[in-house]
JSON list of C-alpha atoms in Angstrom, two decimals:
[
{"chain": "A", "resi": 289, "resn": "UNK", "atom": "CA", "xyz": [-21.70, -104.23, -96.75]},
{"chain": "A", "resi": 290, "resn": "UNK", "atom": "CA", "xyz": [-24.02, -102.25, -95.24]},
{"chain": "A", "resi": 291, "resn": "UNK", "atom": "CA", "xyz": [-22.55, -99.66, -92.57]},
{"chain": "A", "resi": 292, "resn": "UNK", "atom": "CA", "xyz": [-22.66, -101.11, -89.23]},
{"chain": "A", "resi": 293, "resn": "UNK", "atom": "CA", "xyz": [-23.61, -98.64, -86.91]},
{"chain": "A", "resi": 294, "resn": "UNK", "atom": "CA", "xyz": [-22.31, -97.57, -83.96]},
{"chain": "A", "resi": 295, "resn": "UNK", "atom": "CA", "xyz": [-24.08, -100.51, -81.11]},
{"chain": "A", "resi": 296, "resn": "UNK", "atom": "CA", "xyz": [-22.85, -103.03, -83.30]},
{"chain": "A", "resi": 297, "resn": "UNK", "atom": "CA", "xyz": [-19.83, -102.99, -82.23]},
{"chain": "A", "resi": 298, "resn": "UNK", "atom": "CA", "xyz": [-21.00, -104.02, -79.20]},
{"chain": "A", "resi": 299, "resn": "UNK", "atom": "CA", "xyz": [-21.16, -107.73, -78.17]},
{"chain": "A", "resi": 300, "resn": "UNK", "atom": "CA", "xyz": [-21.41, -108.08, -74.97]},
{"chain": "A", "resi": 301, "resn": "UNK", "atom": "CA", "xyz": [-22.72, -105.59, -71.55]},
{"chain": "A", "resi": 302, "resn": "UNK", "atom": "CA", "xyz": [-18.49, -105.67, -71.03]},
{"chain": "A", "resi": 303, "resn": "UNK", "atom": "CA", "xyz": [-17.75, -104.25, -74.23]},
{"chain": "A", "resi": 304, "resn": "UNK", "atom": "CA", "xyz": [-20.41, -101.27, -73.67]},
{"chain": "A", "resi": 305, "resn": "UNK", "atom": "CA", "xyz": [-18.01, -101.21, -69.56]},
{"chain": "A", "resi": 306, "resn": "UNK", "atom": "CA", "xyz": [-14.52, -101.77, -71.62]},
{"chain": "A", "resi": 307, "resn": "UNK", "atom": "CA", "xyz": [-15.52, -98.68, -73.68]},
{"chain": "A", "resi": 308, "resn": "UNK", "atom": "CA", "xyz": [-16.77, -96.30, -70.92]},
{"chain": "A", "resi": 309, "resn": "UNK", "atom": "CA", "xyz": [-14.02, -97.49, -68.36]},
{"chain": "A", "resi": 310, "resn": "UNK", "atom": "CA", "xyz": [-11.67, -96.63, -70.83]},
{"chain": "A", "resi": 311, "resn": "UNK", "atom": "CA", "xyz": [-10.11, -100.10, -71.82]},
{"chain": "A", "resi": 312, "resn": "UNK", "atom": "CA", "xyz": [-9.15, -101.44, -75.26]},
{"chain": "A", "resi": 313, "resn": "UNK", "atom": "CA", "xyz": [-8.76, -105.89, -75.46]},
{"chain": "A", "resi": 314, "resn": "UNK", "atom": "CA", "xyz": [-5.35, -107.25, -75.50]},
{"chain": "A", "resi": 315, "resn": "UNK", "atom": "CA", "xyz": [-4.59, -108.80, -79.47]},
{"chain": "A", "resi": 316, "resn": "UNK", "atom": "CA", "xyz": [-2.61, -111.39, -78.03]},
{"chain": "A", "resi": 317, "resn": "UNK", "atom": "CA", "xyz": [-4.96, -112.83, -74.58]},
{"chain": "A", "resi": 318, "resn": "UNK", "atom": "CA", "xyz": [-8.27, -113.71, -74.51]},
{"chain": "A", "resi": 319, "resn": "UNK", "atom": "CA", "xyz": [-10.65, -111.30, -71.56]},
{"chain": "A", "resi": 320, "resn": "UNK", "atom": "CA", "xyz": [-7.78, -109.79, -71.08]},
{"chain": "A", "resi": 321, "resn": "UNK", "atom": "CA", "xyz": [-7.98, -105.51, -71.64]},
{"chain": "A", "resi": 322, "resn": "UNK", "atom": "CA", "xyz": [-5.92, -102.83, -71.94]},
{"chain": "A", "resi": 323, "resn": "UNK", "atom": "CA", "xyz": [-6.13, -99.33, -70.18]},
{"chain": "A", "resi": 324, "resn": "UNK", "atom": "CA", "xyz": [-4.01, -95.94, -71.42]},
{"chain": "A", "resi": 325, "resn": "UNK", "atom": "CA", "xyz": [-1.39, -96.93, -68.84]},
{"chain": "A", "resi": 326, "resn": "UNK", "atom": "CA", "xyz": [-0.63, -99.80, -70.16]},
{"chain": "A", "resi": 327, "resn": "UNK", "atom": "CA", "xyz": [-1.71, -101.55, -67.05]},
{"chain": "A", "resi": 328, "resn": "UNK", "atom": "CA", "xyz": [-3.88, -105.02, -67.98]},
{"chain": "A", "resi": 329, "resn": "UNK", "atom": "CA", "xyz": [-7.33, -105.06, -66.47]},
{"chain": "A", "resi": 330, "resn": "UNK", "atom": "CA", "xyz": [-9.03, -109.29, -66.94]},
{"chain": "A", "resi": 331, "resn": "UNK", "atom": "CA", "xyz": [-12.71, -109.56, -67.11]},
{"chain": "A", "resi": 332, "resn": "UNK", "atom": "CA", "xyz": [-14.28, -111.47, -64.90]},
{"chain": "A", "resi": 333, "resn": "UNK", "atom": "CA", "xyz": [-17.91, -111.61, -63.92]},
{"chain": "A", "resi": 334, "resn": "UNK", "atom": "CA", "xyz": [-17.64, -109.10, -61.48]},
{"chain": "A", "resi": 335, "resn": "UNK", "atom": "CA", "xyz": [-16.21, -106.71, -63.94]},
{"chain": "A", "resi": 336, "resn": "UNK", "atom": "CA", "xyz": [-12.69, -105.86, -64.58]},
{"chain": "A", "resi": 337, "resn": "UNK", "atom": "CA", "xyz": [-11.06, -105.90, -62.55]},
{"chain": "A", "resi": 338, "resn": "UNK", "atom": "CA", "xyz": [-6.61, -105.83, -62.55]},
{"chain": "A", "resi": 339, "resn": "UNK", "atom": "CA", "xyz": [-4.68, -108.20, -64.00]},
{"chain": "A", "resi": 340, "resn": "UNK", "atom": "CA", "xyz": [-2.03, -108.60, -61.28]},
{"chain": "A", "resi": 341, "resn": "UNK", "atom": "CA", "xyz": [-4.78, -110.07, -58.75]},
{"chain": "A", "resi": 342, "resn": "UNK", "atom": "CA", "xyz": [-5.22, -113.03, -61.08]},
{"chain": "A", "resi": 343, "resn": "UNK", "atom": "CA", "xyz": [-1.57, -113.91, -61.97]},
{"chain": "A", "resi": 344, "resn": "UNK", "atom": "CA", "xyz": [0.45, -115.35, -58.90]},
{"chain": "A", "resi": 345, "resn": "UNK", "atom": "CA", "xyz": [3.21, -114.31, -60.62]},
{"chain": "A", "resi": 346, "resn": "UNK", "atom": "CA", "xyz": [3.21, -110.51, -60.38]},
{"chain": "A", "resi": 347, "resn": "UNK", "atom": "CA", "xyz": [1.67, -110.85, -56.88]},
{"chain": "A", "resi": 348, "resn": "UNK", "atom": "CA", "xyz": [4.87, -112.80, -56.12]},
{"chain": "A", "resi": 349, "resn": "UNK", "atom": "CA", "xyz": [7.11, -110.10, -57.23]},
{"chain": "A", "resi": 350, "resn": "UNK", "atom": "CA", "xyz": [5.26, -107.61, -55.31]},
{"chain": "A", "resi": 351, "resn": "UNK", "atom": "CA", "xyz": [5.22, -109.68, -52.00]},
{"chain": "A", "resi": 352, "resn": "UNK", "atom": "CA", "xyz": [8.61, -109.85, -52.14]},
{"chain": "A", "resi": 353, "resn": "UNK", "atom": "CA", "xyz": [9.55, -106.24, -53.34]},
{"chain": "A", "resi": 354, "resn": "UNK", "atom": "CA", "xyz": [7.16, -105.04, -50.03]},
{"chain": "A", "resi": 355, "resn": "UNK", "atom": "CA", "xyz": [9.24, -107.52, -48.23]},
{"chain": "A", "resi": 356, "resn": "UNK", "atom": "CA", "xyz": [12.73, -106.41, -49.26]},
{"chain": "A", "resi": 357, "resn": "UNK", "atom": "CA", "xyz": [11.17, -103.15, -49.01]},
{"chain": "A", "resi": 358, "resn": "UNK", "atom": "CA", "xyz": [10.15, -104.02, -44.79]},
{"chain": "A", "resi": 359, "resn": "UNK", "atom": "CA", "xyz": [13.10, -106.25, -44.16]},
{"chain": "A", "resi": 360, "resn": "UNK", "atom": "CA", "xyz": [14.85, -102.51, -45.66]},
{"chain": "A", "resi": 361, "resn": "UNK", "atom": "CA", "xyz": [13.08, -100.76, -43.40]},
{"chain": "A", "resi": 362, "resn": "UNK", "atom": "CA", "xyz": [12.98, -103.33, -40.06]},
{"chain": "A", "resi": 363, "resn": "UNK", "atom": "CA", "xyz": [17.45, -102.78, -41.34]},
{"chain": "A", "resi": 364, "resn": "UNK", "atom": "CA", "xyz": [17.09, -98.77, -40.62]},
{"chain": "A", "resi": 365, "resn": "UNK", "atom": "CA", "xyz": [15.05, -98.93, -37.77]},
{"chain": "A", "resi": 366, "resn": "UNK", "atom": "CA", "xyz": [17.13, -102.45, -36.23]},
{"chain": "A", "resi": 367, "resn": "UNK", "atom": "CA", "xyz": [20.15, -99.69, -36.71]},
{"chain": "A", "resi": 368, "resn": "UNK", "atom": "CA", "xyz": [18.17, -96.52, -35.42]},
{"chain": "A", "resi": 369, "resn": "UNK", "atom": "CA", "xyz": [17.05, -98.84, -32.35]},
{"chain": "A", "resi": 370, "resn": "UNK", "atom": "CA", "xyz": [21.30, -99.64, -31.97]},
{"chain": "A", "resi": 371, "resn": "UNK", "atom": "CA", "xyz": [22.50, -96.30, -32.48]},
{"chain": "A", "resi": 372, "resn": "UNK", "atom": "CA", "xyz": [19.47, -94.65, -29.89]},
{"chain": "A", "resi": 373, "resn": "UNK", "atom": "CA", "xyz": [20.61, -97.96, -27.40]},
{"chain": "A", "resi": 374, "resn": "UNK", "atom": "CA", "xyz": [24.53, -96.31, -27.83]},
{"chain": "A", "resi": 375, "resn": "UNK", "atom": "CA", "xyz": [23.18, -92.99, -26.99]},
{"chain": "A", "resi": 376, "resn": "UNK", "atom": "CA", "xyz": [21.57, -94.21, -24.27]},
{"chain": "A", "resi": 377, "resn": "UNK", "atom": "CA", "xyz": [23.83, -96.27, -22.71]},
{"chain": "A", "resi": 378, "resn": "UNK", "atom": "CA", "xyz": [25.89, -93.14, -23.22]},
{"chain": "A", "resi": 379, "resn": "UNK", "atom": "CA", "xyz": [23.54, -91.20, -21.44]},
{"chain": "A", "resi": 380, "resn": "UNK", "atom": "CA", "xyz": [23.97, -93.32, -18.27]},
{"chain": "A", "resi": 381, "resn": "UNK", "atom": "CA", "xyz": [26.82, -93.78, -18.70]},
{"chain": "A", "resi": 382, "resn": "UNK", "atom": "CA", "xyz": [27.13, -89.73, -19.14]},
{"chain": "A", "resi": 383, "resn": "UNK", "atom": "CA", "xyz": [24.13, -89.11, -15.72]},
{"chain": "A", "resi": 384, "resn": "UNK", "atom": "CA", "xyz": [25.35, -91.91, -14.10]},
{"chain": "A", "resi": 385, "resn": "UNK", "atom": "CA", "xyz": [29.07, -89.81, -14.38]},
{"chain": "A", "resi": 386, "resn": "UNK", "atom": "CA", "xyz": [27.65, -86.45, -12.97]},
{"chain": "A", "resi": 387, "resn": "UNK", "atom": "CA", "xyz": [24.97, -88.06, -9.80]},
{"chain": "A", "resi": 388, "resn": "UNK", "atom": "CA", "xyz": [29.16, -88.96, -8.53]},
{"chain": "A", "resi": 389, "resn": "UNK", "atom": "CA", "xyz": [29.88, -85.44, -9.84]},
{"chain": "A", "resi": 390, "resn": "UNK", "atom": "CA", "xyz": [27.41, -84.50, -7.64]},
{"chain": "A", "resi": 391, "resn": "UNK", "atom": "CA", "xyz": [27.55, -86.34, -4.61]},
{"chain": "A", "resi": 392, "resn": "UNK", "atom": "CA", "xyz": [31.27, -85.17, -5.12]},
{"chain": "A", "resi": 393, "resn": "UNK", "atom": "CA", "xyz": [29.91, -81.72, -5.03]},
{"chain": "A", "resi": 394, "resn": "UNK", "atom": "CA", "xyz": [27.54, -83.24, -2.02]},
{"chain": "A", "resi": 395, "resn": "UNK", "atom": "CA", "xyz": [30.63, -84.03, 0.01]},
{"chain": "A", "resi": 396, "resn": "UNK", "atom": "CA", "xyz": [32.94, -81.13, -0.93]},
{"chain": "A", "resi": 397, "resn": "UNK", "atom": "CA", "xyz": [29.95, -78.06, -0.47]},
{"chain": "A", "resi": 398, "resn": "UNK", "atom": "CA", "xyz": [29.58, -80.20, 3.15]},
{"chain": "A", "resi": 399, "resn": "UNK", "atom": "CA", "xyz": [33.14, -80.28, 4.14]},
{"chain": "A", "resi": 400, "resn": "UNK", "atom": "CA", "xyz": [33.22, -76.20, 3.56]},
{"chain": "A", "resi": 401, "resn": "UNK", "atom": "CA", "xyz": [30.55, -75.47, 5.29]},
{"chain": "A", "resi": 402, "resn": "UNK", "atom": "CA", "xyz": [31.88, -77.15, 8.22]},
{"chain": "A", "resi": 403, "resn": "UNK", "atom": "CA", "xyz": [34.99, -75.48, 7.18]},
{"chain": "A", "resi": 404, "resn": "UNK", "atom": "CA", "xyz": [33.58, -72.40, 6.80]},
{"chain": "A", "resi": 405, "resn": "UNK", "atom": "CA", "xyz": [31.30, -72.61, 10.60]},
{"chain": "A", "resi": 406, "resn": "UNK", "atom": "CA", "xyz": [34.65, -73.49, 12.27]},
{"chain": "A", "resi": 407, "resn": "UNK", "atom": "CA", "xyz": [36.35, -69.74, 10.55]},
{"chain": "A", "resi": 408, "resn": "UNK", "atom": "CA", "xyz": [33.88, -68.00, 10.95]},
{"chain": "A", "resi": 409, "resn": "UNK", "atom": "CA", "xyz": [33.87, -68.92, 14.85]},
{"chain": "A", "resi": 410, "resn": "UNK", "atom": "CA", "xyz": [37.27, -68.39, 14.89]},
{"chain": "A", "resi": 411, "resn": "UNK", "atom": "CA", "xyz": [36.68, -64.91, 13.41]},
{"chain": "A", "resi": 412, "resn": "UNK", "atom": "CA", "xyz": [33.87, -64.53, 15.94]},
{"chain": "A", "resi": 413, "resn": "UNK", "atom": "CA", "xyz": [36.49, -65.48, 18.61]},
{"chain": "A", "resi": 414, "resn": "UNK", "atom": "CA", "xyz": [39.16, -63.45, 16.81]},
{"chain": "A", "resi": 415, "resn": "UNK", "atom": "CA", "xyz": [36.82, -59.79, 17.40]},
{"chain": "A", "resi": 416, "resn": "UNK", "atom": "CA", "xyz": [36.19, -60.83, 20.69]},
{"chain": "A", "resi": 417, "resn": "UNK", "atom": "CA", "xyz": [40.14, -61.18, 21.43]},
{"chain": "A", "resi": 418, "resn": "UNK", "atom": "CA", "xyz": [40.45, -58.31, 20.04]},
{"chain": "A", "resi": 419, "resn": "UNK", "atom": "CA", "xyz": [37.91, -55.95, 21.45]},
{"chain": "A", "resi": 420, "resn": "UNK", "atom": "CA", "xyz": [38.94, -57.36, 24.34]},
{"chain": "A", "resi": 421, "resn": "UNK", "atom": "CA", "xyz": [42.63, -56.31, 23.46]},
{"chain": "A", "resi": 422, "resn": "UNK", "atom": "CA", "xyz": [40.87, -53.45, 22.17]},
{"chain": "A", "resi": 423, "resn": "UNK", "atom": "CA", "xyz": [39.52, -52.27, 25.85]},
{"chain": "A", "resi": 424, "resn": "UNK", "atom": "CA", "xyz": [42.02, -53.46, 27.23]},
{"chain": "A", "resi": 425, "resn": "UNK", "atom": "CA", "xyz": [44.69, -50.90, 25.32]},
{"chain": "A", "resi": 426, "resn": "UNK", "atom": "CA", "xyz": [42.24, -47.82, 26.19]},
{"chain": "A", "resi": 427, "resn": "UNK", "atom": "CA", "xyz": [42.50, -48.94, 29.44]},
{"chain": "A", "resi": 428, "resn": "UNK", "atom": "CA", "xyz": [46.33, -49.43, 29.16]},
{"chain": "A", "resi": 429, "resn": "UNK", "atom": "CA", "xyz": [45.99, -45.91, 27.99]},
{"chain": "A", "resi": 430, "resn": "UNK", "atom": "CA", "xyz": [43.59, -44.41, 30.58]},
{"chain": "A", "resi": 431, "resn": "UNK", "atom": "CA", "xyz": [46.12, -46.06, 33.56]},
{"chain": "A", "resi": 432, "resn": "UNK", "atom": "CA", "xyz": [49.84, -44.29, 31.26]},
{"chain": "A", "resi": 433, "resn": "UNK", "atom": "CA", "xyz": [48.01, -41.24, 30.58]},
{"chain": "A", "resi": 434, "resn": "UNK", "atom": "CA", "xyz": [47.53, -40.66, 34.79]},
{"chain": "A", "resi": 435, "resn": "UNK", "atom": "CA", "xyz": [50.74, -42.01, 35.41]},
{"chain": "A", "resi": 436, "resn": "UNK", "atom": "CA", "xyz": [51.75, -38.91, 33.70]},
{"chain": "A", "resi": 437, "resn": "UNK", "atom": "CA", "xyz": [49.87, -36.97, 35.40]},
{"chain": "A", "resi": 438, "resn": "UNK", "atom": "CA", "xyz": [50.91, -38.47, 38.73]},
{"chain": "A", "resi": 439, "resn": "UNK", "atom": "CA", "xyz": [54.25, -38.59, 37.45]},
{"chain": "A", "resi": 440, "resn": "UNK", "atom": "CA", "xyz": [53.68, -34.14, 36.65]},
{"chain": "A", "resi": 441, "resn": "UNK", "atom": "CA", "xyz": [52.29, -34.18, 39.79]},
{"chain": "A", "resi": 442, "resn": "UNK", "atom": "CA", "xyz": [55.35, -35.85, 41.97]},
{"chain": "A", "resi": 443, "resn": "UNK", "atom": "CA", "xyz": [58.19, -33.78, 39.43]},
{"chain": "A", "resi": 444, "resn": "UNK", "atom": "CA", "xyz": [56.55, -30.65, 40.67]},
{"chain": "A", "resi": 445, "resn": "UNK", "atom": "CA", "xyz": [56.03, -31.95, 44.37]},
{"chain": "A", "resi": 446, "resn": "UNK", "atom": "CA", "xyz": [59.89, -33.22, 44.16]},
{"chain": "A", "resi": 447, "resn": "UNK", "atom": "CA", "xyz": [60.96, -30.12, 42.88]},
{"chain": "A", "resi": 448, "resn": "UNK", "atom": "CA", "xyz": [59.02, -28.14, 45.75]},
{"chain": "A", "resi": 449, "resn": "UNK", "atom": "CA", "xyz": [60.16, -30.75, 48.10]},
{"chain": "A", "resi": 450, "resn": "UNK", "atom": "CA", "xyz": [63.75, -30.05, 46.51]},
{"chain": "A", "resi": 451, "resn": "UNK", "atom": "CA", "xyz": [63.36, -26.57, 47.35]},
{"chain": "A", "resi": 452, "resn": "UNK", "atom": "CA", "xyz": [62.37, -27.06, 50.53]},
{"chain": "A", "resi": 453, "resn": "UNK", "atom": "CA", "xyz": [64.90, -29.22, 51.37]},
{"chain": "A", "resi": 454, "resn": "UNK", "atom": "CA", "xyz": [67.26, -26.55, 50.38]},
{"chain": "A", "resi": 455, "resn": "UNK", "atom": "CA", "xyz": [65.59, -24.22, 52.15]},
{"chain": "A", "resi": 456, "resn": "UNK", "atom": "CA", "xyz": [66.00, -27.09, 55.88]},
{"chain": "A", "resi": 457, "resn": "UNK", "atom": "CA", "xyz": [69.36, -28.08, 54.52]},
{"chain": "A", "resi": 458, "resn": "UNK", "atom": "CA", "xyz": [70.65, -23.84, 55.02]},
{"chain": "A", "resi": 459, "resn": "UNK", "atom": "CA", "xyz": [68.84, -23.22, 57.76]},
{"chain": "A", "resi": 460, "resn": "UNK", "atom": "CA", "xyz": [69.87, -26.48, 59.84]},
{"chain": "A", "resi": 461, "resn": "UNK", "atom": "CA", "xyz": [73.10, -24.83, 58.32]},
{"chain": "A", "resi": 462, "resn": "UNK", "atom": "CA", "xyz": [72.60, -22.15, 59.63]},
{"chain": "A", "resi": 463, "resn": "UNK", "atom": "CA", "xyz": [71.64, -23.28, 62.51]},
{"chain": "A", "resi": 464, "resn": "UNK", "atom": "CA", "xyz": [74.33, -25.60, 63.10]},
{"chain": "A", "resi": 465, "resn": "UNK", "atom": "CA", "xyz": [77.06, -22.68, 62.71]},
{"chain": "A", "resi": 466, "resn": "UNK", "atom": "CA", "xyz": [74.60, -20.59, 65.85]},
{"chain": "A", "resi": 467, "resn": "UNK", "atom": "CA", "xyz": [75.08, -23.67, 67.76]},
{"chain": "A", "resi": 468, "resn": "UNK", "atom": "CA", "xyz": [78.65, -23.20, 67.10]},
{"chain": "A", "resi": 469, "resn": "UNK", "atom": "CA", "xyz": [78.55, -20.33, 67.11]},
{"chain": "A", "resi": 470, "resn": "UNK", "atom": "CA", "xyz": [77.59, -20.29, 70.94]},
{"chain": "A", "resi": 471, "resn": "UNK", "atom": "CA", "xyz": [78.77, -23.16, 71.71]},
{"chain": "A", "resi": 472, "resn": "UNK", "atom": "CA", "xyz": [82.22, -21.36, 71.06]},
{"chain": "A", "resi": 473, "resn": "UNK", "atom": "CA", "xyz": [81.01, -17.83, 73.07]},
{"chain": "A", "resi": 474, "resn": "UNK", "atom": "CA", "xyz": [79.91, -20.30, 76.50]},
{"chain": "A", "resi": 475, "resn": "UNK", "atom": "CA", "xyz": [83.67, -21.89, 75.50]},
{"chain": "A", "resi": 476, "resn": "UNK", "atom": "CA", "xyz": [85.25, -18.39, 75.81]},
{"chain": "A", "resi": 477, "resn": "UNK", "atom": "CA", "xyz": [82.57, -17.61, 78.85]},
{"chain": "A", "resi": 478, "resn": "UNK", "atom": "CA", "xyz": [84.01, -20.85, 80.50]},
{"chain": "A", "resi": 479, "resn": "UNK", "atom": "CA", "xyz": [87.17, -20.12, 79.72]},
{"chain": "A", "resi": 480, "resn": "UNK", "atom": "CA", "xyz": [87.38, -16.89, 80.95]},
{"chain": "A", "resi": 481, "resn": "UNK", "atom": "CA", "xyz": [85.68, -17.49, 83.96]},
{"chain": "A", "resi": 482, "resn": "UNK", "atom": "CA", "xyz": [88.16, -20.15, 84.67]},
{"chain": "A", "resi": 483, "resn": "UNK", "atom": "CA", "xyz": [91.02, -17.90, 84.01]}
]
């Protein structure tokens, strides 16, 4: 038996192409080739294409898996959306509560501002009143000091007048005595003259 050359292994151009792509013929199926990674390829007039492209069951399984995957993703996204919706609702409620607290705080601030103004006005009025009272107290102290000096002067005058009054009383008493003595002398003289 003569030896066949290496080129005689290739019956068609597809065989050459399969050799270059490292594909081997499937043992049972015609026009099907196997790659090293066990993936199946079909020979077409344009070359080799994956067998899945022509096998509707494989394509259907892949599509079903893809649909399952997309449904899972949809469920996950729906769950995330619901969580985000709940969080949004919670944040809106929280924002509403915060807005109410802010309005209440503004009302309280207005009330406190008004109350503070009233207190400040009262403080100003009390300060003015205190100033008037302090001025009045200073005037009263000056008057008291003046009255004390007047009292001291009056006491000195009283003492002086008392001394003078005593002297005058003594003088009046001595004058009375002199007048009495004179009267007695005059009576005596009259008696003597009459006798």
